[in-house]
Amino acid sequence: MKKAVFLFLVMSIAYIVHAQEGWNLLPFVPSQTLRDVHCVNKDTVLAVGDYGYIVRTINGGIHWDSIYSTTNNDLYKIKFVNNSIGFICGKNGTLLKTENSGLTWTKIEIPTSLNLLNISFINQNTGWIVGGTGIPSFLYGNKGVLLKTNNIGMNWEIDTSYNFTLSSVFFIDKDTGYVSMNNYLLTTIAKTTDGGKSFQFIVCDSLVNAYATDICFITPQTGYYISRCKENDFDKSGIFKTMDYGQTWEKIVKVADIVNAYFFDTCILYYTHFEMPGSGSYYYNICQDYIEEFPYFNGMHLL
């Protein structure tokens, strides 16, 4: 059965690809830059972006509708936990929830104005959201926030005691998870084994104007994270991989200034980089050492 990937580009042009058929331009031009995308199923797909922009298709990308979001704040990430319930997080503590596959959205009032940057759910009940003073283009700051729910987002535990921006989060089960934390002097990867009550640094670099942009685990043993350096220390930029539960990491992509990545499995990933004088996006099969270029993207999701 063919699977669909939905890809959204920096210049706000939407692409759809079917396996082994190449890239095709969709007959739709968004009115705002899009930041993230989620395939609910092969027909229903939503994307979010700047100024509270949400678009939705229910026919596999042929036609798109703008959806009222209740906010003008930038929206950074979208995540569905089943076919009906989904969440969007964004700027200034913006948190939205849908219970009807994205047709309508309700704003969840959270007592923080920190930017909410990333979402991780292990099932439809239990999930975490992270953020801080950072924004997607500069993911570091001296304040951070971690939110946790055990009842599908009806209630949230909120911890604002961090002196880092928490830029990304990924939980494997109810106890074990990872976050990337960045302030102006340190970029770190931290691990919890108690559901987020406490974290231990497993990677810590003293890098000025640098940050980890994303972390993802494909299996409990195998995971990836991205280190992005803005000025110096480009030798520490790239994509790193662990195969021993985060104990040791190996750099597998040495390109500097990686902006976005999508990790498909233990072999395949996609990444975008911006390095003067050029930039690009690539499909990379690590196991076969094969790289292929494709369009520049902000967000990507494979059904």
Short mmCIF file of N, CA, C and O in Angstrom, two decimals, residues 32-37 47-55 67-78 87-96 105 107 116-119 136 298:
data_model
loop_
_atom_site.label_atom_id
_atom_site.label_comp_id
_atom_site.label_asym_id
_atom_site.label_seq_id
_atom_site.Cartn_x
_atom_site.Cartn_y
_atom_site.Cartn_z
N GLN A 32 0.45 31.95 4.69
CA GLN A 32 1.46 32.18 5.71
C GLN A 32 2.50 31.07 5.64
O GLN A 32 2.24 29.98 5.11
N THR A 33 3.68 31.34 6.20
CA THR A 33 4.70 30.30 6.30
C THR A 33 4.21 29.19 7.22
O THR A 33 3.70 29.46 8.30
N LEU A 34 4.36 27.96 6.80
CA LEU A 34 3.93 26.79 7.57
C LEU A 34 5.12 26.22 8.34
O LEU A 34 6.24 26.16 7.83
N ARG A 35 4.85 25.77 9.59
CA ARG A 35 5.91 25.30 10.47
C ARG A 35 5.88 23.79 10.71
O ARG A 35 6.92 23.20 11.00
N ASP A 36 4.69 23.18 10.66
CA ASP A 36 4.61 21.75 10.97
C ASP A 36 3.37 21.17 10.31
O ASP A 36 2.43 21.90 9.94
N VAL A 37 3.36 19.84 10.16
CA VAL A 37 2.28 19.15 9.47
C VAL A 37 2.05 17.80 10.12
O VAL A 37 2.98 17.20 10.68
N ALA A 47 -1.87 21.38 8.72
CA ALA A 47 -0.60 22.07 8.85
C ALA A 47 -0.82 23.38 9.59
O ALA A 47 -1.90 23.97 9.53
N VAL A 48 0.20 23.82 10.32
CA VAL A 48 0.10 25.03 11.14
C VAL A 48 1.27 25.96 10.84
O VAL A 48 2.32 25.52 10.37
N GLY A 49 1.07 27.25 11.12
CA GLY A 49 2.12 28.21 10.82
C GLY A 49 1.96 29.53 11.53
O GLY A 49 1.33 29.62 12.58
N ASP A 50 2.50 30.56 10.92
CA ASP A 50 2.58 31.87 11.55
C ASP A 50 1.20 32.53 11.68
O ASP A 50 0.29 32.28 10.89
N TYR A 51 1.08 33.38 12.70
CA TYR A 51 -0.12 34.18 12.95
C TYR A 51 -1.38 33.32 13.14
O TYR A 51 -2.46 33.67 12.68
N GLY A 52 -1.23 32.18 13.80
CA GLY A 52 -2.37 31.33 14.10
C GLY A 52 -2.94 30.60 12.90
O GLY A 52 -4.08 30.14 12.93
N TYR A 53 -2.13 30.43 11.88
CA TYR A 53 -2.61 29.85 10.61
C TYR A 53 -2.72 28.33 10.70
O TYR A 53 -1.76 27.64 11.05
N ILE A 54 -3.91 27.80 10.38
CA ILE A 54 -4.16 26.36 10.30
C ILE A 54 -4.85 26.06 8.97
O ILE A 54 -5.82 26.73 8.60
N VAL A 55 -4.35 25.07 8.25
CA VAL A 55 -5.03 24.60 7.04
C VAL A 55 -5.28 23.11 7.15
O VAL A 55 -4.53 22.39 7.82
N ILE A 67 -8.68 26.99 8.77
CA ILE A 67 -9.42 26.64 9.98
C ILE A 67 -9.21 27.74 11.02
O ILE A 67 -8.07 28.18 11.25
N TYR A 68 -10.28 28.16 11.66
CA TYR A 68 -10.19 29.18 12.69
C TYR A 68 -9.44 28.63 13.89
O TYR A 68 -9.79 27.57 14.42
N SER A 69 -8.41 29.37 14.35
CA SER A 69 -7.53 28.84 15.39
C SER A 69 -7.74 29.48 16.76
O SER A 69 -7.15 29.02 17.74
N THR A 70 -8.51 30.55 16.86
CA THR A 70 -8.77 31.30 18.09
C THR A 70 -7.58 32.16 18.53
O THR A 70 -7.63 32.76 19.58
N THR A 71 -6.49 32.23 17.74
CA THR A 71 -5.30 32.97 18.15
C THR A 71 -4.60 33.57 16.94
O THR A 71 -4.75 33.07 15.81
N ASN A 72 -3.86 34.64 17.18
CA ASN A 72 -2.98 35.22 16.16
C ASN A 72 -1.51 34.90 16.43
O ASN A 72 -0.63 35.37 15.70
N ASN A 73 -1.24 34.12 17.46
CA ASN A 73 0.14 33.74 17.78
C ASN A 73 0.66 32.71 16.80
O ASN A 73 -0.10 31.88 16.27
N ASP A 74 1.98 32.72 16.57
CA ASP A 74 2.60 31.72 15.70
C ASP A 74 2.41 30.33 16.30
O ASP A 74 2.54 30.14 17.51
N LEU A 75 2.13 29.36 15.42
CA LEU A 75 1.93 27.98 15.84
C LEU A 75 3.11 27.15 15.36
O LEU A 75 3.48 27.21 14.19
N TYR A 76 3.71 26.36 16.27
CA TYR A 76 4.97 25.69 15.97
C TYR A 76 4.85 24.19 15.72
O TYR A 76 5.54 23.65 14.85
N LYS A 77 4.01 23.49 16.48
CA LYS A 77 3.93 22.03 16.37
C LYS A 77 2.48 21.57 16.45
O LYS A 77 1.68 22.14 17.18
N ILE A 78 2.18 20.49 15.72
CA ILE A 78 0.87 19.86 15.78
C ILE A 78 1.06 18.36 15.98
O ILE A 78 1.95 17.75 15.37
N PHE A 87 -3.41 18.22 19.32
CA PHE A 87 -2.95 19.40 20.04
C PHE A 87 -2.04 20.23 19.15
O PHE A 87 -1.31 19.69 18.30
N ILE A 88 -2.06 21.53 19.35
CA ILE A 88 -1.14 22.46 18.71
C ILE A 88 -0.52 23.32 19.79
O ILE A 88 -1.21 23.79 20.70
N CYS A 89 0.79 23.55 19.71
CA CYS A 89 1.44 24.45 20.64
C CYS A 89 2.14 25.55 19.88
O CYS A 89 2.50 25.40 18.70
N GLY A 90 2.33 26.71 20.56
CA GLY A 90 2.93 27.83 19.87
C GLY A 90 3.41 28.93 20.79
O GLY A 90 3.65 28.73 21.99
N LYS A 91 3.49 30.11 20.23
CA LYS A 91 4.09 31.27 20.87
C LYS A 91 3.24 31.76 22.04
O LYS A 91 2.02 31.63 22.05
N ASN A 92 3.92 32.31 23.05
CA ASN A 92 3.26 32.97 24.19
C ASN A 92 2.30 32.04 24.93
O ASN A 92 1.21 32.45 25.33
N GLY A 93 2.70 30.78 25.12
CA GLY A 93 1.89 29.85 25.89
C GLY A 93 0.66 29.34 25.18
O GLY A 93 -0.27 28.84 25.81
N THR A 94 0.65 29.43 23.85
CA THR A 94 -0.52 28.98 23.09
C THR A 94 -0.61 27.47 23.07
O THR A 94 0.34 26.78 22.68
N LEU A 95 -1.78 26.94 23.48
CA LEU A 95 -2.04 25.51 23.45
C LEU A 95 -3.49 25.30 23.01
O LEU A 95 -4.42 25.80 23.65
N LEU A 96 -3.67 24.59 21.89
CA LEU A 96 -4.98 24.35 21.32
C LEU A 96 -5.27 22.87 21.28
O LEU A 96 -4.36 22.04 21.15
N TRP A 105 -11.07 24.08 16.96
CA TRP A 105 -10.02 24.07 17.98
C TRP A 105 -10.44 24.92 19.17
O TRP A 105 -11.06 25.98 19.00
N LYS A 107 -8.97 26.77 22.76
CA LYS A 107 -7.76 27.21 23.43
C LYS A 107 -7.75 26.71 24.87
O LYS A 107 -8.73 26.85 25.60
N LEU A 116 5.69 27.60 23.65
CA LEU A 116 5.59 26.14 23.69
C LEU A 116 6.06 25.60 22.35
O LEU A 116 5.50 25.92 21.31
N LEU A 117 7.10 24.76 22.39
CA LEU A 117 7.88 24.45 21.18
C LEU A 117 7.75 23.03 20.66
O LEU A 117 7.96 22.81 19.47
N ASN A 118 7.41 22.07 21.52
CA ASN A 118 7.43 20.68 21.05
C ASN A 118 6.49 19.83 21.90
O ASN A 118 6.24 20.15 23.06
N ILE A 119 6.01 18.73 21.30
CA ILE A 119 5.01 17.86 21.92
C ILE A 119 5.44 16.41 21.80
O ILE A 119 5.95 15.99 20.76
N PRO A 136 11.75 29.07 17.38
CA PRO A 136 12.34 28.06 16.50
C PRO A 136 13.64 28.47 15.82
O PRO A 136 14.50 27.62 15.57
N ASN A 298 10.13 22.86 6.20
CA ASN A 298 10.01 23.27 7.59
C ASN A 298 9.47 22.14 8.45
O ASN A 298 9.86 21.98 9.60
#
